[in-house]
mmCIF file of C-alpha atoms in Angstrom:
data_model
loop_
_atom_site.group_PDB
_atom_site.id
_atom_site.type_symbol
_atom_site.label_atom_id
_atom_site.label_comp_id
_atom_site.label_asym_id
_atom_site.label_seq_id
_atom_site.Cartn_x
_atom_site.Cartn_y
_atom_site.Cartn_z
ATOM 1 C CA UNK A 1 23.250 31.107 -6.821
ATOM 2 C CA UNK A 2 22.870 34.881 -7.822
ATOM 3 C CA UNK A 3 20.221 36.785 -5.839
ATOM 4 C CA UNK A 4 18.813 39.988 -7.139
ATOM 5 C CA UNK A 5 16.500 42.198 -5.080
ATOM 6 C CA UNK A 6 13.186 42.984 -6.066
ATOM 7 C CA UNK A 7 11.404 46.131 -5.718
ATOM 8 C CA UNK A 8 8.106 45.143 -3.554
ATOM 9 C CA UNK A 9 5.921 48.447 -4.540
ATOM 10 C CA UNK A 10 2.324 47.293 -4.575
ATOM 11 C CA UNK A 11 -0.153 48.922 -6.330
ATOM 12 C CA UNK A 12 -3.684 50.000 -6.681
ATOM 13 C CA UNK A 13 -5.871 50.885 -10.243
ATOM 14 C CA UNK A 14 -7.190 54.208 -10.014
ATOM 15 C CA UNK A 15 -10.718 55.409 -10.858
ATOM 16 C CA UNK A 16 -11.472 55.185 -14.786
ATOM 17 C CA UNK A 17 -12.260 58.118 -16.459
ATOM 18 C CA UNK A 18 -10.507 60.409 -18.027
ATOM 19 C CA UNK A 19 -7.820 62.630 -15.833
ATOM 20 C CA UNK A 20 -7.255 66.544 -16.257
ATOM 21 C CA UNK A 21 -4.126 66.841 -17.466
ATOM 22 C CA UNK A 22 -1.546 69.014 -15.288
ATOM 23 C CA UNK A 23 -4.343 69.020 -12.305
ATOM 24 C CA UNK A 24 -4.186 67.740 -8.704
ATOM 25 C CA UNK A 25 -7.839 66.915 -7.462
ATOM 26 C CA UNK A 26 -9.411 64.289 -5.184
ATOM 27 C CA UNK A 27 -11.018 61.381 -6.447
ATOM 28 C CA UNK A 28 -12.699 58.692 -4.088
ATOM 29 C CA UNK A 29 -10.262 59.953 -1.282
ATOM 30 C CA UNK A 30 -7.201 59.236 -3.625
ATOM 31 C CA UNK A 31 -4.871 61.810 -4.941
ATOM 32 C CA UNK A 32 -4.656 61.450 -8.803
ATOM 33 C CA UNK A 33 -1.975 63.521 -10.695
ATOM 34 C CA UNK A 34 -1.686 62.826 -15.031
ATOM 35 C CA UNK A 35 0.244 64.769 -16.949
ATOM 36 C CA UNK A 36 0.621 65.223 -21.107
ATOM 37 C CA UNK A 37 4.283 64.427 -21.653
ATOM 38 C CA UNK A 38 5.212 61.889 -23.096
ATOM 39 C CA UNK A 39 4.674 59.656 -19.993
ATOM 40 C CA UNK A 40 1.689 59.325 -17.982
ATOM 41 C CA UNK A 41 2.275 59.342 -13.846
ATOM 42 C CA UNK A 42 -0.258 58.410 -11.150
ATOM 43 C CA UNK A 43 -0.433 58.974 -7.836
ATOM 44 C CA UNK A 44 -3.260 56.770 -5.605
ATOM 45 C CA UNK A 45 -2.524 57.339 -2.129
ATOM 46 C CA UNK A 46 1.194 56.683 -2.614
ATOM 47 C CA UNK A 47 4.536 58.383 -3.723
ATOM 48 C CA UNK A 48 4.431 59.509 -7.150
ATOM 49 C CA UNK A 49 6.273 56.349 -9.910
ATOM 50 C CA UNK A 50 6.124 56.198 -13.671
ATOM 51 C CA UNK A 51 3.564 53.873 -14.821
ATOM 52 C CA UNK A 52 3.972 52.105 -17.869
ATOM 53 C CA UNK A 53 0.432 52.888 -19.471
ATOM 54 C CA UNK A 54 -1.641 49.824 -17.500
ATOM 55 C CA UNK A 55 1.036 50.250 -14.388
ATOM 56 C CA UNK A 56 -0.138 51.775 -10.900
ATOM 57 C CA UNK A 57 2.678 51.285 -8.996
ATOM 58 C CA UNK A 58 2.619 52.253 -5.280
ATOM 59 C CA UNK A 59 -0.078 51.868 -2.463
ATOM 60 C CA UNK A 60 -2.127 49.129 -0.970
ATOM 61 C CA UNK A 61 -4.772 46.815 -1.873
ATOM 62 C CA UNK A 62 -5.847 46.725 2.173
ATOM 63 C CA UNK A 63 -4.728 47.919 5.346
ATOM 64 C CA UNK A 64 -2.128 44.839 6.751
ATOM 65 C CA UNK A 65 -0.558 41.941 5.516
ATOM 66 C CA UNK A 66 -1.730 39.610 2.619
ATOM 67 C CA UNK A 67 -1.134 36.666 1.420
ATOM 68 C CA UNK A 68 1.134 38.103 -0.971
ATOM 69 C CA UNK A 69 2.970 39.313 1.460
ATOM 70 C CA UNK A 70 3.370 36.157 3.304
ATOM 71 C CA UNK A 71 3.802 34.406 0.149
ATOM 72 C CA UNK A 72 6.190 36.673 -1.331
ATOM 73 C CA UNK A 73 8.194 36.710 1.953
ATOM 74 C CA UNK A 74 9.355 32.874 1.458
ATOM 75 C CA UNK A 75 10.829 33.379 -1.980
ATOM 76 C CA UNK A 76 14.089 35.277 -3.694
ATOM 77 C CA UNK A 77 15.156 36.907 -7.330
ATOM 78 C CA UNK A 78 16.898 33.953 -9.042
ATOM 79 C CA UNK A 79 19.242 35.314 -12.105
ATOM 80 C CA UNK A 80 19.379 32.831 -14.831
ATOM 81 C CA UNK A 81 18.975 33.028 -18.649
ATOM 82 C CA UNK A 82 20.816 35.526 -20.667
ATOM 83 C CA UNK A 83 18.719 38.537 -22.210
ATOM 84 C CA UNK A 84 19.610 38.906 -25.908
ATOM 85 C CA UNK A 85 20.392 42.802 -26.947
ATOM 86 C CA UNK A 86 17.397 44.977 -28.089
ATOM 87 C CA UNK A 87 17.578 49.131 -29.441
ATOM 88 C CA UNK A 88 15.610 51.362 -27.380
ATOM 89 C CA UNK A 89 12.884 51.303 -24.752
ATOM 90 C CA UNK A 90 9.889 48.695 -25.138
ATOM 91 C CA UNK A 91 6.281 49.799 -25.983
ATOM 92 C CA UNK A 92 2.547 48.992 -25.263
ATOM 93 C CA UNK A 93 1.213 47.209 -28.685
ATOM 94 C CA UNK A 94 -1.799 48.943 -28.337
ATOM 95 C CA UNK A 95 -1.272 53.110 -27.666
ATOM 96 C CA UNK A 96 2.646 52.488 -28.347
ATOM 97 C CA UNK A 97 3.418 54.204 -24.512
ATOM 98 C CA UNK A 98 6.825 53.562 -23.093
ATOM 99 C CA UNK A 99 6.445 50.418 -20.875
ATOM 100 C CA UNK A 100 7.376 50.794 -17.417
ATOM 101 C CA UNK A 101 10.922 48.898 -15.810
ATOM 102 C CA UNK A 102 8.994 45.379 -15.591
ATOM 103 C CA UNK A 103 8.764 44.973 -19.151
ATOM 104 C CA UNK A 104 12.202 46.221 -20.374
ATOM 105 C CA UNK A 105 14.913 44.112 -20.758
ATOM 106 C CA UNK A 106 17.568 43.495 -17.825
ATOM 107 C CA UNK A 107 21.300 44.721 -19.020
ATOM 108 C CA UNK A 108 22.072 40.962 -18.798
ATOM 109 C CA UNK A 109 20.264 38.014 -17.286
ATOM 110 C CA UNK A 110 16.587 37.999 -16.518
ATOM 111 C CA UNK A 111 15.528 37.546 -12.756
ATOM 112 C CA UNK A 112 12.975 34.339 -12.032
ATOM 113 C CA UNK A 113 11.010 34.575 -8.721
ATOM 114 C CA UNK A 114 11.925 31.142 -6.429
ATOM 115 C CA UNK A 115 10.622 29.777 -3.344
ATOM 116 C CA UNK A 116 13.135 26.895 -2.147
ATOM 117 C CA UNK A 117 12.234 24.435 1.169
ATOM 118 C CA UNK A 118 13.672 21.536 2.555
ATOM 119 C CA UNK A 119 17.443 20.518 3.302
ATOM 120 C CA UNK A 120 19.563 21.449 0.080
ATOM 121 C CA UNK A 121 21.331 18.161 1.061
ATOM 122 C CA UNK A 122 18.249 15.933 -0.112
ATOM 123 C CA UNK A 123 16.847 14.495 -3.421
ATOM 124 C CA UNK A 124 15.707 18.017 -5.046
ATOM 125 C CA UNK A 125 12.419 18.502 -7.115
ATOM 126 C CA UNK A 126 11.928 21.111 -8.866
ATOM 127 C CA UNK A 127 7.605 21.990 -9.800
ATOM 128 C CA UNK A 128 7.269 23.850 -12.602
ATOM 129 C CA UNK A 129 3.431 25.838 -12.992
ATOM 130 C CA UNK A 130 1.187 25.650 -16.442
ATOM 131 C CA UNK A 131 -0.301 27.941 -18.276
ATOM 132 C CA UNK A 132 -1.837 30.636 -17.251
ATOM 133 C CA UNK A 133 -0.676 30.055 -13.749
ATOM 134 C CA UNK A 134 1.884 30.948 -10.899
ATOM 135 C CA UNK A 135 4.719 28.901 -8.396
ATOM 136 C CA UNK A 136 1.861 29.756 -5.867
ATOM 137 C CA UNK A 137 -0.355 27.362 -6.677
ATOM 138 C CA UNK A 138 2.558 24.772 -5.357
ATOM 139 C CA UNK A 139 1.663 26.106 -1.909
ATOM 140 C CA UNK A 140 -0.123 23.091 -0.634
ATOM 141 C CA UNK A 141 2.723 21.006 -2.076
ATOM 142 C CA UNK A 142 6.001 22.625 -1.102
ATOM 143 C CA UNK A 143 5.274 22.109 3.318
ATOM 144 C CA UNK A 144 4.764 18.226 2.149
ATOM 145 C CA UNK A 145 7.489 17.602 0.392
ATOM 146 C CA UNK A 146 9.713 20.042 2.719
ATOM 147 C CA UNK A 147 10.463 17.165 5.438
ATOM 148 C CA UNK A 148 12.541 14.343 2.905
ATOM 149 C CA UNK A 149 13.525 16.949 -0.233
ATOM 150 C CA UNK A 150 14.705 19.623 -1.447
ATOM 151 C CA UNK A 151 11.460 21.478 -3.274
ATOM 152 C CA UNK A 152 11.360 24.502 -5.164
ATOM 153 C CA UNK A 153 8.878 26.224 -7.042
ATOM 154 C CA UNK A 154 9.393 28.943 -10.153
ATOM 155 C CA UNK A 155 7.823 31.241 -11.721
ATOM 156 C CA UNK A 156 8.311 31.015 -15.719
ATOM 157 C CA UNK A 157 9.397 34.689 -17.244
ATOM 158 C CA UNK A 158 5.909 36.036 -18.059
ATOM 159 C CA UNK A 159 4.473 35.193 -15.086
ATOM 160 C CA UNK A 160 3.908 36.130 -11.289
ATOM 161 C CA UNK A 161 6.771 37.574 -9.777
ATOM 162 C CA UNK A 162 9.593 36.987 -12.375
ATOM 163 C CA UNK A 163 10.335 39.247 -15.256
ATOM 164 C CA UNK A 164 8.097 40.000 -17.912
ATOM 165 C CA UNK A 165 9.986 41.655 -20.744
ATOM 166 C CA UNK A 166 8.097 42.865 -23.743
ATOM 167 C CA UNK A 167 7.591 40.586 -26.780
ATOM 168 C CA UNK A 168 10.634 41.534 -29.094
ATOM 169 C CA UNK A 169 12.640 43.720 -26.159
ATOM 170 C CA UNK A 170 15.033 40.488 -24.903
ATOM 171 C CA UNK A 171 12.141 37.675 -25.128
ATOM 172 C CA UNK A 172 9.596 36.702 -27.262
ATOM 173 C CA UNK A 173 7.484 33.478 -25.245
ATOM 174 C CA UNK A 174 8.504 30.814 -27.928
ATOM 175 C CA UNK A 175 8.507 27.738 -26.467
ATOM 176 C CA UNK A 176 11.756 27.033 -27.730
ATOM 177 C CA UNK A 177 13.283 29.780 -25.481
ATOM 178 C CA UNK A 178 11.083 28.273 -22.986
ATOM 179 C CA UNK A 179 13.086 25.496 -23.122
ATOM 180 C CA UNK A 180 16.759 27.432 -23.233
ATOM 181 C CA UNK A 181 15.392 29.224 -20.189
ATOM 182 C CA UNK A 182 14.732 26.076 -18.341
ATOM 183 C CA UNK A 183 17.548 24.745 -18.708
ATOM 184 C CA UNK A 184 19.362 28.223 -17.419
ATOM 185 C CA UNK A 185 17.855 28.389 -14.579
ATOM 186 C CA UNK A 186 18.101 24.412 -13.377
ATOM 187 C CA UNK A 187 21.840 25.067 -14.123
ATOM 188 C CA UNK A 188 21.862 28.180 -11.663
ATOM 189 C CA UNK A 189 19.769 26.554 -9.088
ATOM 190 C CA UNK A 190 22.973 23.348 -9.108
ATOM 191 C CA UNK A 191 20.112 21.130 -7.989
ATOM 192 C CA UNK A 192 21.127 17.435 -7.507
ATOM 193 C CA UNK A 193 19.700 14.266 -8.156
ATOM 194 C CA UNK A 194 16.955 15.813 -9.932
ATOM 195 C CA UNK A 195 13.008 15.358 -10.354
ATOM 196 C CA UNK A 196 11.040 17.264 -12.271
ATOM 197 C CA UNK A 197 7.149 17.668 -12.116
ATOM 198 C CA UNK A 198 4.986 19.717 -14.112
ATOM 199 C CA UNK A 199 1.363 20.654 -14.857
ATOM 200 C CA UNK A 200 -0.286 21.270 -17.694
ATOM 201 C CA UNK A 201 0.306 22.777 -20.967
ATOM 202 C CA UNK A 202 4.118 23.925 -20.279
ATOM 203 C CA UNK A 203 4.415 20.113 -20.020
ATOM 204 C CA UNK A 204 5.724 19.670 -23.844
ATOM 205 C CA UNK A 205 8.097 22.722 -23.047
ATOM 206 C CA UNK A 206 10.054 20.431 -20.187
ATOM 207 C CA UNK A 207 10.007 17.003 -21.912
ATOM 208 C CA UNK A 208 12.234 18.815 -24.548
ATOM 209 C CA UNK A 209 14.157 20.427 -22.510
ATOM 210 C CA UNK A 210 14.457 16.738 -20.352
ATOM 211 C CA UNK A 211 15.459 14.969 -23.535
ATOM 212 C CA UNK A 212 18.293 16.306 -23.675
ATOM 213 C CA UNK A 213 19.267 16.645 -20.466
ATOM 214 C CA UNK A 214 18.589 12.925 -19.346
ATOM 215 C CA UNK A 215 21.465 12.387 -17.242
ATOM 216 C CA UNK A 216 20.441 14.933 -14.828
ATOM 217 C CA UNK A 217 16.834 13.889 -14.198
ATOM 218 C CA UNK A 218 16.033 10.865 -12.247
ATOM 219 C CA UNK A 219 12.315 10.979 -12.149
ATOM 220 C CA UNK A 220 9.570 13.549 -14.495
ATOM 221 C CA UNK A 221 5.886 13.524 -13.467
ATOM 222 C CA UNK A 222 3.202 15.165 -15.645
ATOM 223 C CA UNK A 223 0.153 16.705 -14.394
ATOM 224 C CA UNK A 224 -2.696 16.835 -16.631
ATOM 225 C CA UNK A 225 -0.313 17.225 -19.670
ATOM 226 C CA UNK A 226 -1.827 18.166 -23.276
ATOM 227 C CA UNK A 227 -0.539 14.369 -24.221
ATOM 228 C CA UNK A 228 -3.051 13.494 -26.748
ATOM 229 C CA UNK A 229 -3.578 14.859 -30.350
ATOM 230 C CA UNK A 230 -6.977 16.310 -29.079
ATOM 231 C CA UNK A 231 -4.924 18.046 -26.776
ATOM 232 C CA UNK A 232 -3.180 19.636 -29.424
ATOM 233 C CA UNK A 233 -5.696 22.732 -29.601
ATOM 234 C CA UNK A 234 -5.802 25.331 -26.807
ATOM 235 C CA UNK A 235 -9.123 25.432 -25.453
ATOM 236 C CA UNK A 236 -11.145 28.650 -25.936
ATOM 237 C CA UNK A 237 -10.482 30.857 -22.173
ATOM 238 C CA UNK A 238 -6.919 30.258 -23.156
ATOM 239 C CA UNK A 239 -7.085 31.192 -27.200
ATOM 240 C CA UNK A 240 -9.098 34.223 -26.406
ATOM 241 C CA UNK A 241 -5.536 36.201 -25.882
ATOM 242 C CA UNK A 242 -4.130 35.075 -28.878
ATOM 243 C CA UNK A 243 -6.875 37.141 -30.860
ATOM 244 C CA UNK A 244 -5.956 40.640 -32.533
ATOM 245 C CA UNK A 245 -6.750 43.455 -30.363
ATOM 246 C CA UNK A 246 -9.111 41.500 -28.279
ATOM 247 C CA UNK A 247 -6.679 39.263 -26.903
ATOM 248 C CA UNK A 248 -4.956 42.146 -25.885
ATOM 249 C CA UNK A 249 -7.366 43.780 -23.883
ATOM 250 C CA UNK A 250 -8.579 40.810 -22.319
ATOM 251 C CA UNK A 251 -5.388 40.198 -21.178
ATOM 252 C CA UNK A 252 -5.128 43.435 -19.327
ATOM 253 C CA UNK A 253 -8.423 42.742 -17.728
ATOM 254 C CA UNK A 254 -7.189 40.810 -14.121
ATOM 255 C CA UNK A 255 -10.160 38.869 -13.214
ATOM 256 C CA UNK A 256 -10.516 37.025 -17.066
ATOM 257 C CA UNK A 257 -6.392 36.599 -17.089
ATOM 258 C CA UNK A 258 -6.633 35.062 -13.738
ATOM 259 C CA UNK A 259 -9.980 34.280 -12.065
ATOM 260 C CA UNK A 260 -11.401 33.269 -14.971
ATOM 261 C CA UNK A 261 -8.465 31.065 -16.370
ATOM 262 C CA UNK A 262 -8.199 29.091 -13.084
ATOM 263 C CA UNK A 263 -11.336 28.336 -12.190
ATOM 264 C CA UNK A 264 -12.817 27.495 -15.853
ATOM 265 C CA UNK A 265 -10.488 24.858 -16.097
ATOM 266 C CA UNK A 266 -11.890 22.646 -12.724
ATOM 267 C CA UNK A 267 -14.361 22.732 -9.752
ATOM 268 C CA UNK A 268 -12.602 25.530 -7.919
ATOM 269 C CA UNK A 269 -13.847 27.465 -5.298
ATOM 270 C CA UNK A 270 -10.750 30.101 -4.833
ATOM 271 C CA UNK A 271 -10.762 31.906 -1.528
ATOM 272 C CA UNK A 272 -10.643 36.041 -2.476
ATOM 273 C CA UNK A 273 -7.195 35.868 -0.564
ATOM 274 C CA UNK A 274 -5.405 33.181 -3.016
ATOM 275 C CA UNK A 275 -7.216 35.269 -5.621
ATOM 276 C CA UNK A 276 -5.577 38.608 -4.965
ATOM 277 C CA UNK A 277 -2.326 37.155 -5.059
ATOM 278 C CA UNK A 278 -2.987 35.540 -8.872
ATOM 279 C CA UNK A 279 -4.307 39.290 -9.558
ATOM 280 C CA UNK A 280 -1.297 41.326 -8.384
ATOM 281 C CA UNK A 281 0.879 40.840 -11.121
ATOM 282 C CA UNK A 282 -2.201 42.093 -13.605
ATOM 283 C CA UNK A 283 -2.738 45.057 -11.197
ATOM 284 C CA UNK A 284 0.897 45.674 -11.307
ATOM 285 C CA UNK A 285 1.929 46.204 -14.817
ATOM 286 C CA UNK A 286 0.603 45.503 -17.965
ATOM 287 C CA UNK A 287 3.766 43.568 -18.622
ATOM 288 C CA UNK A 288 1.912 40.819 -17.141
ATOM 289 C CA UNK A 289 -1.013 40.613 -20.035
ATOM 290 C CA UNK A 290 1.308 41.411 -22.577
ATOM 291 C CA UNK A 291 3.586 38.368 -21.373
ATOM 292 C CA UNK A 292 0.143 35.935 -21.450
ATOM 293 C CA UNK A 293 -0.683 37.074 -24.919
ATOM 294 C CA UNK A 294 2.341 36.571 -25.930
ATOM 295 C CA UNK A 295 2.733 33.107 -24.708
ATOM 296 C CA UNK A 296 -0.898 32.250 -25.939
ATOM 297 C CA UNK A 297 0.071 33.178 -29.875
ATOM 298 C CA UNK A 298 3.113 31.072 -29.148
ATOM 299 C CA UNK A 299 0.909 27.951 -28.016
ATOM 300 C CA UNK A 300 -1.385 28.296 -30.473
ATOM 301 C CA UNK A 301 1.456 28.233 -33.095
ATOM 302 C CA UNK A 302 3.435 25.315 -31.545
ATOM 303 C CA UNK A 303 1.883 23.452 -29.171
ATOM 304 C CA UNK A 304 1.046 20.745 -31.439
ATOM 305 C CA UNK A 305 4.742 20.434 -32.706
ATOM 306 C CA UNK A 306 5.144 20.381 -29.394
ATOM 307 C CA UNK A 307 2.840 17.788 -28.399
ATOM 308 C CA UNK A 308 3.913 15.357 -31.573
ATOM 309 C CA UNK A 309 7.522 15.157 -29.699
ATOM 310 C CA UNK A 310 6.360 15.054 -26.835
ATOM 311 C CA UNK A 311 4.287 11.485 -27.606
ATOM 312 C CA UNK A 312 6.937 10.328 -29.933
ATOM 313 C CA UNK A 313 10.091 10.640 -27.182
ATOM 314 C CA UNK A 314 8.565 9.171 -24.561
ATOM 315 C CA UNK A 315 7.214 5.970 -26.424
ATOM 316 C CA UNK A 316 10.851 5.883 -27.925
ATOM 317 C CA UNK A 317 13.536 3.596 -26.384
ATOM 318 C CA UNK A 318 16.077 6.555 -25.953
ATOM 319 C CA UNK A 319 13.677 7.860 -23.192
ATOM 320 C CA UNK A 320 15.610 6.691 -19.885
ATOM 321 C CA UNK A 321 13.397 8.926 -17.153
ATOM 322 C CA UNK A 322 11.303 6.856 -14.760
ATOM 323 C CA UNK A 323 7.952 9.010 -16.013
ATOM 324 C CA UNK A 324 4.730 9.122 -14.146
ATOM 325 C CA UNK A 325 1.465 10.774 -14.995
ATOM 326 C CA UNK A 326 -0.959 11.697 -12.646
ATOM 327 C CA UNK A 327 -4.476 13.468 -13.733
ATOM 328 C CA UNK A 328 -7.665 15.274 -12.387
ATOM 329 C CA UNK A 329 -10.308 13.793 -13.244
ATOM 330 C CA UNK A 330 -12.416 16.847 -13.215
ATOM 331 C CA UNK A 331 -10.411 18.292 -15.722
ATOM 332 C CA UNK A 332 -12.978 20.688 -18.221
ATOM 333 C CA UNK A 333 -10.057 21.545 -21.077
ATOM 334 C CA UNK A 334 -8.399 18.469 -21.446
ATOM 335 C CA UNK A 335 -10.364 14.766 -22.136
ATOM 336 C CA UNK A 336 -9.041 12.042 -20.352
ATOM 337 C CA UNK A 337 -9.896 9.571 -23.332
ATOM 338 C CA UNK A 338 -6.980 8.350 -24.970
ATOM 339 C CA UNK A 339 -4.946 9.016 -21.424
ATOM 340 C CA UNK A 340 -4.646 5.303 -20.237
ATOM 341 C CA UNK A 341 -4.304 3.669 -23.977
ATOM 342 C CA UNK A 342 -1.230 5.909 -24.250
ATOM 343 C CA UNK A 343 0.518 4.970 -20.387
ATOM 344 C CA UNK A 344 -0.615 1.260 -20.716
ATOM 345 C CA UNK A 345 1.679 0.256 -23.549
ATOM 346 C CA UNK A 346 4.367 2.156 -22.474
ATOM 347 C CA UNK A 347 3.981 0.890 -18.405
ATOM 348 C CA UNK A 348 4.126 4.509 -17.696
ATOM 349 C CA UNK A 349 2.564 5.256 -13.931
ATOM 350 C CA UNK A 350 -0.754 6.797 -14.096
ATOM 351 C CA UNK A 351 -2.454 8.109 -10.763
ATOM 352 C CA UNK A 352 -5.715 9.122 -10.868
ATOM 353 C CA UNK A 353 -6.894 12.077 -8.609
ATOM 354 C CA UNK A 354 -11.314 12.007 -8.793
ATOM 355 C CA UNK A 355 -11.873 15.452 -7.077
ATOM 356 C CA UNK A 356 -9.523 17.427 -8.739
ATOM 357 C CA UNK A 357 -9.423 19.385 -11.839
ATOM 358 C CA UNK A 358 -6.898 21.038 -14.348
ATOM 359 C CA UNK A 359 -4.855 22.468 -11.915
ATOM 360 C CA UNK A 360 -4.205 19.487 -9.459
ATOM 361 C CA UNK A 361 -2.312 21.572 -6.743
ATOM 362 C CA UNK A 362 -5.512 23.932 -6.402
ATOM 363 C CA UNK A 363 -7.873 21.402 -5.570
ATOM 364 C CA UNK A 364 -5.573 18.877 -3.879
ATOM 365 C CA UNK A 365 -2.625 20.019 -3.478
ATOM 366 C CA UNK A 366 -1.473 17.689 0.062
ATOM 367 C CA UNK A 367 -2.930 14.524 -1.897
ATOM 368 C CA UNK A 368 -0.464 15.346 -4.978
ATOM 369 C CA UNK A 369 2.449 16.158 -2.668
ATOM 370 C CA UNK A 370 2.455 12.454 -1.275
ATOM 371 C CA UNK A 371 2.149 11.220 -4.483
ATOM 372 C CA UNK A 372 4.515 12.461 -5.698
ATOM 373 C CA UNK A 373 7.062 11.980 -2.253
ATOM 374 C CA UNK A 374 5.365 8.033 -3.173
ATOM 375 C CA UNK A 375 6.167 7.982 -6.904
ATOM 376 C CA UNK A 376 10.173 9.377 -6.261
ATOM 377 C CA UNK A 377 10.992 7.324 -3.389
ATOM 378 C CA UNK A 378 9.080 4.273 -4.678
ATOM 379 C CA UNK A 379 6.978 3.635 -1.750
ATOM 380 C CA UNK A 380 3.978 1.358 -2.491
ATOM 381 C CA UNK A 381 1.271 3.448 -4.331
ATOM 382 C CA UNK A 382 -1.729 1.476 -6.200
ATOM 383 C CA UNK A 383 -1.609 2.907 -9.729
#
């Protein structure tokens, strides 16, 4: 397994307003420094670093660790998934600035962010995030899964702490190259007898990708999947970024591209610290709302070709993979009506979880890790 390092500059967004160009001044108690070439550079409290035109690099959110830190401590750079060629340096869509290193393409494979657990020896399962969303919110889930399996939780490109290359500059969020990627990166982690779970709308993206990969995957649960053809639609705090101009500067704003996005979906109550560490990549780098609109147009545009496979392979009799679907009740984008008159006929599990929404992991994230321990080593579980 390749291991690349990552550069762990943190970063801080500086007052707005406009800054004098070529002067030093102080500002709030921060040094701020902005120059007119061609690049703009920042300084808040921190070594000078080229931004990227939404990119503060360097500095600290608070004095002390965080939970990013502690999160971001457990994980490691994954290389996987070649980066196709591109000419020259990649741009902002809006102002057309050079974007900073995040959002260029890598000279050959792109790096995925990974946090691993358990004895490699053991049955592995791999938990793959929706959309918009990060490998953090398997927090609650990894330590119960750690003791009998071998867990790990990714980051997709375009999100958290993997890279983020701009649209048309090595990879452009189709969820067809969702599903090449996948498939890289399960054949770089060499996991063995393999299950698969995943939430929400990248669910389509990994029943393709499991289709044809059937001999490798022993078990696939769904969480809240879009599995119904009212599901087909992307509901509107997720369409919002696929809208010209306006998608794109909502998806530079941290607390709609995050906050917002996670707790819209479900009856969450997000502690600030769990919060800040769905912000950093927005506070970061642009790269990171670039990446979401991206991925948003792509949705919008194939999601329900998507979907239409999705419901026809797994109702066919080529699909082999012992298939479960659990769902949160509390769920505000997707209906559960037409959920159990699709599993029924097809004596597909379904586990029902009252108190959580959208994003089952956030709201009960222990109570979906022994369901899903119960559901791969067949324990008895009342569906």
């Amino acid at each position: 397994m390749a291991v690349a390092a990552l550069n762990t500059a943190t970063a801080f967004f500086p007052p707005r307003g406009p800054p004098c160009p070529r002067i030093r001044r102080e500002c709030f108690g921060f040094r701020c420094r902005s120059s007119l070439s061609g690049e703009e550079e920042y300084l808040v409290d921190a070594p000078v670093s080229i931004g990227d035109g939404f990119s503060f690099s360097g500095g600290k959110y608070a004095e002390g660790s965080s939970r990013f830190d502690e999160w971001f401590a457990q994980g490691k750079m994954v290389d996987a998934h070649p980066a196709y060629c591109s000419k020259g340096k990649a741009k902002d869509p809006i102002f057309g600035l050079t974007m900073g290193g995040g959002s260029q393409t890598t000279d050959d494979v792109f790096r995925w962010f990974c946090v691993e657990v358990g004895d490699s020896s053991n049955p592995s399962i791999i938990l793959i995030h929706g959309f918009p969303s990060q490998a953090y919110s398997f927090r609650k889930v990894l330590p119960v899964l750690s003791e009998e399996y071998h867990a790990i939780a990714f980051d997709w490109l375009g999100f958290g702490f993997s890279d983020k290359p701009q649209p048309r500059y090595g990879f452009d969020y189709t969820l067809d190259e969702y599903v090449s990627s996948l498939g890289s990166l399960i054949d770089e982690l060499k996991a063995d007898n393999l299950s698969l779970v995943v939430q929400g709308y990248f669910s389509p993206v990994v029943v393709k990708y499991a289709s044809h990969h059937q001999e490798k995957i022993r078990n696939l649960i769904l969480v809240n999947p879009p599995l119904t053809e009212e599901h087909a639609n992307l509901p509107p705090n997720l369409s919002m970024f696929s809208t010209f101009l306006l998608g794109e500067i909502f998806s530079q704003d941290p607390l709609r591209a995050s906050d917002k996005a996670l707790t819209s979906c479900g009856p969450y109550v997000m502690k600030e610290e769990d919060a800040m560490v769905y912000r950093r990549p927005y506070l970061t780098s642009g790269s990171s709302g670039f990446a979401l609109n991206a991925i948003s147009k792509a949705m919008k545009k194939d999601l329900k070709r998507y979907v239409e496979y999705m419901r026809a392979i797994i109702a066919s009799s080529s699909w082999k993979i012992n298939t479960a679907v659990c769902w949160g009740l509390r769920d505000r984008w997707l209906s559960y009506k037409g959920i159990e008159d699709f599993c029924k006929p097809l004596n597909l599990k379904l586990v029902e979880l009252p108190k959580a929404g959208h994003h089952v992991q956030e709201d009960s994230g222990e109570e979906l890790g022994t369901i899903i321990a119960q559901i791969i080593g067949k324990k008895n579980v009342k569906f």
